[in-house]
Short mmCIF file of C-alpha atoms and ligand atoms in Angstrom, two decimals:
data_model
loop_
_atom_site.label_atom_id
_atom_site.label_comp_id
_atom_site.label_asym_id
_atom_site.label_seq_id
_atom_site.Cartn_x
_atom_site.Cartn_y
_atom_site.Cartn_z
CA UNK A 1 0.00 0.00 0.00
CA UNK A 2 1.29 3.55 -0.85
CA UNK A 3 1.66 5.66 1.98
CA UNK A 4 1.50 8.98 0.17
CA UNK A 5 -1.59 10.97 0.94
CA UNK A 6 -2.52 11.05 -2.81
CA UNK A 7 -3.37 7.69 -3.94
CA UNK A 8 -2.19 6.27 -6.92
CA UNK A 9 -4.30 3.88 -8.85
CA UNK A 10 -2.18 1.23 -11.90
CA UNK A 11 -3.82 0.21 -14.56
CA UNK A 12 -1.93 -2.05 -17.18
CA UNK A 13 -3.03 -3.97 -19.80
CA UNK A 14 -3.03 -5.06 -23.42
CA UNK A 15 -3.67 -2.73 -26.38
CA UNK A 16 -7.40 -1.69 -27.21
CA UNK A 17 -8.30 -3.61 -23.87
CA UNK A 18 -11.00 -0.86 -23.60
CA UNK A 19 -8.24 0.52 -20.62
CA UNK A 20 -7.73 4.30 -22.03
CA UNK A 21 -11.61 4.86 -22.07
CA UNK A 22 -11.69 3.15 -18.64
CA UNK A 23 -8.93 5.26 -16.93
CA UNK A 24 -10.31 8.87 -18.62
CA UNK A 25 -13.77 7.73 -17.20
CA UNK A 26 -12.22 7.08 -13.98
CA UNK A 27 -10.46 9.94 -13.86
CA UNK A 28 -13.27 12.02 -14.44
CA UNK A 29 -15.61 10.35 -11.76
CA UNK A 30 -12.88 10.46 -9.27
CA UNK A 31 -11.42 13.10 -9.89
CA UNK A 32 -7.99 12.12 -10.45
CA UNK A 33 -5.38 13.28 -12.53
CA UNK A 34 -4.70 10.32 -15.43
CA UNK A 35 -1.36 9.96 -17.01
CA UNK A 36 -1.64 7.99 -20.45
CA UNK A 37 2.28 6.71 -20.47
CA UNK A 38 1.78 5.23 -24.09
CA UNK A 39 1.95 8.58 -25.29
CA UNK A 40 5.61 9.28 -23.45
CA UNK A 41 6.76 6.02 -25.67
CA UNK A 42 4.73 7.07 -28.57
CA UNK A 43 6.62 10.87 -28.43
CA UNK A 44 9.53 8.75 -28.67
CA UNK A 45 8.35 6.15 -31.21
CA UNK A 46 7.80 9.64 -33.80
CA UNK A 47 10.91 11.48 -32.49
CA UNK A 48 12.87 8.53 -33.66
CA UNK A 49 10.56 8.38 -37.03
CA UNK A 50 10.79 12.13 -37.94
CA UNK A 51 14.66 12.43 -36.99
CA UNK A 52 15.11 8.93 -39.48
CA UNK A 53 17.16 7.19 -37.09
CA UNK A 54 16.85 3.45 -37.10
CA UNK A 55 14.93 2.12 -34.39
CA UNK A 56 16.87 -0.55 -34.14
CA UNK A 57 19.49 1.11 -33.26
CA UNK A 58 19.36 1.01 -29.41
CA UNK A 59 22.04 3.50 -28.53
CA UNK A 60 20.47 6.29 -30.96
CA UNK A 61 17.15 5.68 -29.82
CA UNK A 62 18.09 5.89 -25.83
CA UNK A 63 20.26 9.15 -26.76
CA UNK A 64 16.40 10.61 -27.97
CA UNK A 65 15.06 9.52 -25.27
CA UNK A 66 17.78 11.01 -22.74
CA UNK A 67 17.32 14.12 -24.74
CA UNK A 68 13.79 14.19 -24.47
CA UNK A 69 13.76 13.59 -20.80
CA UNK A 70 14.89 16.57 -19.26
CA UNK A 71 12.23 18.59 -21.52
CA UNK A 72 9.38 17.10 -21.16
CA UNK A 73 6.28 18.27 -20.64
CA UNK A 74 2.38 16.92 -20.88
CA UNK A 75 1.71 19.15 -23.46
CA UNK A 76 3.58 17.80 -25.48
CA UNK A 77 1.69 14.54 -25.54
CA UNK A 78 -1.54 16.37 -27.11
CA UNK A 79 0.26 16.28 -30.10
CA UNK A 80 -2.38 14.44 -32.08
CA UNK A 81 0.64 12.38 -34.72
CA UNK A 82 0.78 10.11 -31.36
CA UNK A 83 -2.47 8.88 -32.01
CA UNK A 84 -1.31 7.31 -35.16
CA UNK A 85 -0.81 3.33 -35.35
CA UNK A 86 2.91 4.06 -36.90
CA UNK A 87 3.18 5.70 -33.47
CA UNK A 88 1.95 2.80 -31.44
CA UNK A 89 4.35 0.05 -33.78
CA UNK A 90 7.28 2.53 -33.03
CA UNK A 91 6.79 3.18 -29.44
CA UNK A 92 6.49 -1.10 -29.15
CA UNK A 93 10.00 -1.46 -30.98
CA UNK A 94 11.43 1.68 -29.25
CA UNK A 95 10.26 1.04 -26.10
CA UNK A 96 11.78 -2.54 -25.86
CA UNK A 97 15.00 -0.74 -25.05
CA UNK A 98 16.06 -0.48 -21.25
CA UNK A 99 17.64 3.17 -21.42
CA UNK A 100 14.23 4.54 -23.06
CA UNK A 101 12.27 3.00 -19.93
CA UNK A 102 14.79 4.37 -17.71
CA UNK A 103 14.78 8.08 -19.40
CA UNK A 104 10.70 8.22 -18.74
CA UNK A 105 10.50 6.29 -15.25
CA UNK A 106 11.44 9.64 -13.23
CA UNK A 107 8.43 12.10 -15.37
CA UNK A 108 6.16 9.29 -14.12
CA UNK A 109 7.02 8.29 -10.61
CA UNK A 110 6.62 12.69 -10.39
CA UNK A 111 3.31 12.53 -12.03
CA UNK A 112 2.21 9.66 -9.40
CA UNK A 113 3.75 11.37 -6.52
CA UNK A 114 2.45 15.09 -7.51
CA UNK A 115 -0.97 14.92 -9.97
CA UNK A 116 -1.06 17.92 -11.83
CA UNK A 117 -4.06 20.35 -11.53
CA UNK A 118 -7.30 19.07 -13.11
CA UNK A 119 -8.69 22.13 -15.68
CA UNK A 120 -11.55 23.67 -14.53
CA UNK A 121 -11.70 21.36 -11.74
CA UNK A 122 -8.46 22.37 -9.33
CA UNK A 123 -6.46 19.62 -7.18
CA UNK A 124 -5.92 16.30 -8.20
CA UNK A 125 -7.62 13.68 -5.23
CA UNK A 126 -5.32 11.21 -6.81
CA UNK A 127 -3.30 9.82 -9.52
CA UNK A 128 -4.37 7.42 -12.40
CA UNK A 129 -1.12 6.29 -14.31
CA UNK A 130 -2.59 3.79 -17.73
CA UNK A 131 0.43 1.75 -19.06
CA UNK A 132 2.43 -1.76 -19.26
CA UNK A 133 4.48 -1.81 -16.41
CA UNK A 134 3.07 0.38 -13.77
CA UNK A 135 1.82 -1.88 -10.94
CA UNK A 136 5.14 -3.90 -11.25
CA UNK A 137 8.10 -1.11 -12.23
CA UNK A 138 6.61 2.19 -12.30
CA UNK A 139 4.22 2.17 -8.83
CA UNK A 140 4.60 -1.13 -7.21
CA UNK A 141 3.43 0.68 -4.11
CA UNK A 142 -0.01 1.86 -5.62
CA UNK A 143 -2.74 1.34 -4.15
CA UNK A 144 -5.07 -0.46 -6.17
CA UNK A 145 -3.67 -2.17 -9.11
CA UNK A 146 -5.57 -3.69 -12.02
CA UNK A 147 -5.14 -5.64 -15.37
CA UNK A 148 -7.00 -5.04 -18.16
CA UNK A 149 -7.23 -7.29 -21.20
CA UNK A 150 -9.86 -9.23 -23.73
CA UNK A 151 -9.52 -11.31 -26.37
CA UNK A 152 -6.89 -11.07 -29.54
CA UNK A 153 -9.66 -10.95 -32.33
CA UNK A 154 -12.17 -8.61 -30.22
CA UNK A 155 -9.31 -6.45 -29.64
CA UNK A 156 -8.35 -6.28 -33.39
CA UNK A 157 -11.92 -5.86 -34.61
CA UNK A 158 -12.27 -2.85 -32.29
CA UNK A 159 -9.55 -1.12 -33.48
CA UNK A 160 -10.16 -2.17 -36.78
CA UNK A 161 -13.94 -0.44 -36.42
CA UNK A 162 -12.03 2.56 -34.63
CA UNK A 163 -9.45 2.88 -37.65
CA UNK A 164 -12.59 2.65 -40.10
CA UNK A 165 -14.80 5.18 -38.29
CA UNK A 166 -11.88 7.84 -38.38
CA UNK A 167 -11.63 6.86 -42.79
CA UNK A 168 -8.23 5.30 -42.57
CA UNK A 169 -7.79 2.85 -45.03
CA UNK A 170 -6.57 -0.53 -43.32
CA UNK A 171 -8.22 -4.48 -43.46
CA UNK A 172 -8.89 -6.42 -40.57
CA UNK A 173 -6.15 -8.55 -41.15
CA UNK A 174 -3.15 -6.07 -41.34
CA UNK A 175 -4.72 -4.87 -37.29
CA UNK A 176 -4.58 -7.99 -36.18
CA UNK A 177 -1.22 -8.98 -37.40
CA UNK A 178 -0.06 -5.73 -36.10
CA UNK A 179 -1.63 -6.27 -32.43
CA UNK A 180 -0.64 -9.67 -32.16
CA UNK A 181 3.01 -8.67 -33.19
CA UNK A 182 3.05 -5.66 -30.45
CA UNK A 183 1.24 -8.56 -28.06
CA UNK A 184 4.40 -10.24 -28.23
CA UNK A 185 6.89 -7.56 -28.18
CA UNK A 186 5.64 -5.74 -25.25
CA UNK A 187 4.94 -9.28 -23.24
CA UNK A 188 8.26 -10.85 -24.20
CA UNK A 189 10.65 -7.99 -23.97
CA UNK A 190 13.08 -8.55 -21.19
CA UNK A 191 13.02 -4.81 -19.93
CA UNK A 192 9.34 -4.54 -17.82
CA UNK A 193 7.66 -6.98 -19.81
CA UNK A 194 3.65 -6.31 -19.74
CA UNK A 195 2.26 -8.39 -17.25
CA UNK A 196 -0.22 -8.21 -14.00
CA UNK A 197 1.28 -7.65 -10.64
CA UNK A 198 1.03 -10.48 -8.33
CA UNK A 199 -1.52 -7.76 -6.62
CA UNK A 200 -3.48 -6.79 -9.49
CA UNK A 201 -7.13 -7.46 -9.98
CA UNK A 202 -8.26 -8.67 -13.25
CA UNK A 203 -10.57 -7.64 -15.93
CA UNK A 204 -11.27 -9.36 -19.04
CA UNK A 205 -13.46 -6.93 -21.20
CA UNK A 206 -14.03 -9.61 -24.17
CA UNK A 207 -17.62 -10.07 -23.23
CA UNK A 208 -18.22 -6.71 -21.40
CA UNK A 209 -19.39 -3.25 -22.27
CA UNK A 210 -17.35 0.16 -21.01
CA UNK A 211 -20.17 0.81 -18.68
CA UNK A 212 -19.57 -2.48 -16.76
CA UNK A 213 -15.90 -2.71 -17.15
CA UNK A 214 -16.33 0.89 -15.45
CA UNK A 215 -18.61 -0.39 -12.59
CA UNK A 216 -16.38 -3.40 -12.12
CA UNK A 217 -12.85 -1.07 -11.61
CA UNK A 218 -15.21 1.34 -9.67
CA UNK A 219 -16.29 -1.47 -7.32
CA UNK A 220 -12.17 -3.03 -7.01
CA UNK A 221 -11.53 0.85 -6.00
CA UNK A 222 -14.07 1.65 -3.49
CA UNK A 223 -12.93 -1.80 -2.01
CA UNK A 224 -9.45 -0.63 -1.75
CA UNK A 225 -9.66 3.00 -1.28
O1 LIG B 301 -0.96 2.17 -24.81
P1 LIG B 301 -0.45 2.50 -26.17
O2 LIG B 301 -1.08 1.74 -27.28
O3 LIG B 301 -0.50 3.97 -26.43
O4 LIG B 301 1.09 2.10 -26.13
C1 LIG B 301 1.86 2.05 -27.30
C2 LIG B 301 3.05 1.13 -27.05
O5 LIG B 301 3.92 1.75 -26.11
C3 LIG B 301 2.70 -0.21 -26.43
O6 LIG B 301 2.40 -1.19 -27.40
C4 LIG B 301 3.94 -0.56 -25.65
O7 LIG B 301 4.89 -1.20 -26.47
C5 LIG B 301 4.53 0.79 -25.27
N1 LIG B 301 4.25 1.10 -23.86
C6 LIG B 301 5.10 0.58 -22.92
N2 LIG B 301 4.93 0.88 -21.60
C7 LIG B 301 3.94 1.69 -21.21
C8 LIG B 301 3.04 2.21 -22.16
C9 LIG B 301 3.22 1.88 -23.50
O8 LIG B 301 6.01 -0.18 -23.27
N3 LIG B 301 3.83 2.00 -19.92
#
């Protein structure tokens, strides 16, 4: 249990899990500040894009990421090119690397630690931090942790219905390929592998809509808070 008077809540999970909806909607019913840490790998993922470095190459990539790290900022991850599934691929092959991890783990623990301000709403009651590694590397101390996931297919057609809604042209089967191949990479890599905390509580949203995947992390918080 985190001692802090703030509490911080984890929530980890697979890609289009349902988690980022869950953890804004959270945020907004409790009141806490949320901290979407994809986006810190994704800045990275198009920093190492745009500059053409290889992002294989793990020294070049951890020098961006060392020079990104004493910069950053969250407004910087409004930047809507993040949003973009090149993003998401790059930050999964960038963010294999144990320097990068290293060069965002302090910006985090900070943001669990200290919540920023809430627009229009004033002090954070608490932190919300939506990643891969956060009940087990970046707040193994938080107090409620939980793992969200659902099933490979229902994860692709989501995104695949998300991708189509917004007009990009993609098929079903390059998403899936793509998700199972970032599946892999972020549960295999050797540097915080995704995986649930020994403590964490999990929810599989394959046969559930948002509103009860909400009630059911609402219900594992009020337990625990
Ligand atoms: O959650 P999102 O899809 O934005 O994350 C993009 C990629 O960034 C993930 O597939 C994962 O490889 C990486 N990531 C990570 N650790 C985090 C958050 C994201 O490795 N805490």
């Amino acid at each position: 249990m985190q001692q802090s008077s703030t509490p911080v809540i984890a929530i980890d999970g697979t890609a289009a899990s349902g988690k980022g909806t869950l953890c804004r909607r959270l945020g907004q019913t409790l009141g806490f500040a949320v901290l979407d840490t994809g986006k810190l790998y994704r800045l990275i993922g198009i920093r190492v894009l745009n500059t053409g470095i290889d992002p294989q190459d793990e020294d070049a990539v951890t020098q961006i990421a060392q020079g990104l790290q004493t910069s950053l900022s969250l407004d910087e991850l409004n930047d809507p090119q993040l949003q973009s599934d090149e993003a998401g691929t790059m930050a999964s092959i960038t963010g294999q690397y144990a320097g990068v991890r290293q060069a965002l783990l302090d910006f985090q623990r900070h943001f669990a630690a200290h919540p920023p301000e809430i627009a229009g709403i004033g002090a954070a009651k608490g932190a919300i931090l939506d990643g891969r590694d956060i009940g087990t590397v970046i707040a193994p101390d938080a107090d409620v942790k939980i793992f969200i996931t659902a099933d490979l297919q229902i994860r692709a057609k989501r995104r695949y219905k998300e991708l189509q809604s917004q007009g990009i042209p993609v098929t079903y089967d390059a998403v899936f390929e793509d998700m199972k191949a970032r599946d892999v990479r972020d549960s295999s890599r050797s540097s915080a592998p995704m995986l649930p905390a020994e403590d964490a509580h999990q929810i599989d949203t394959s046969d559930m809509t948002i509103d009860q995947a909400f009630d059911k992390a609402i219900s594992i918080i009020n337990d625990a808070l």
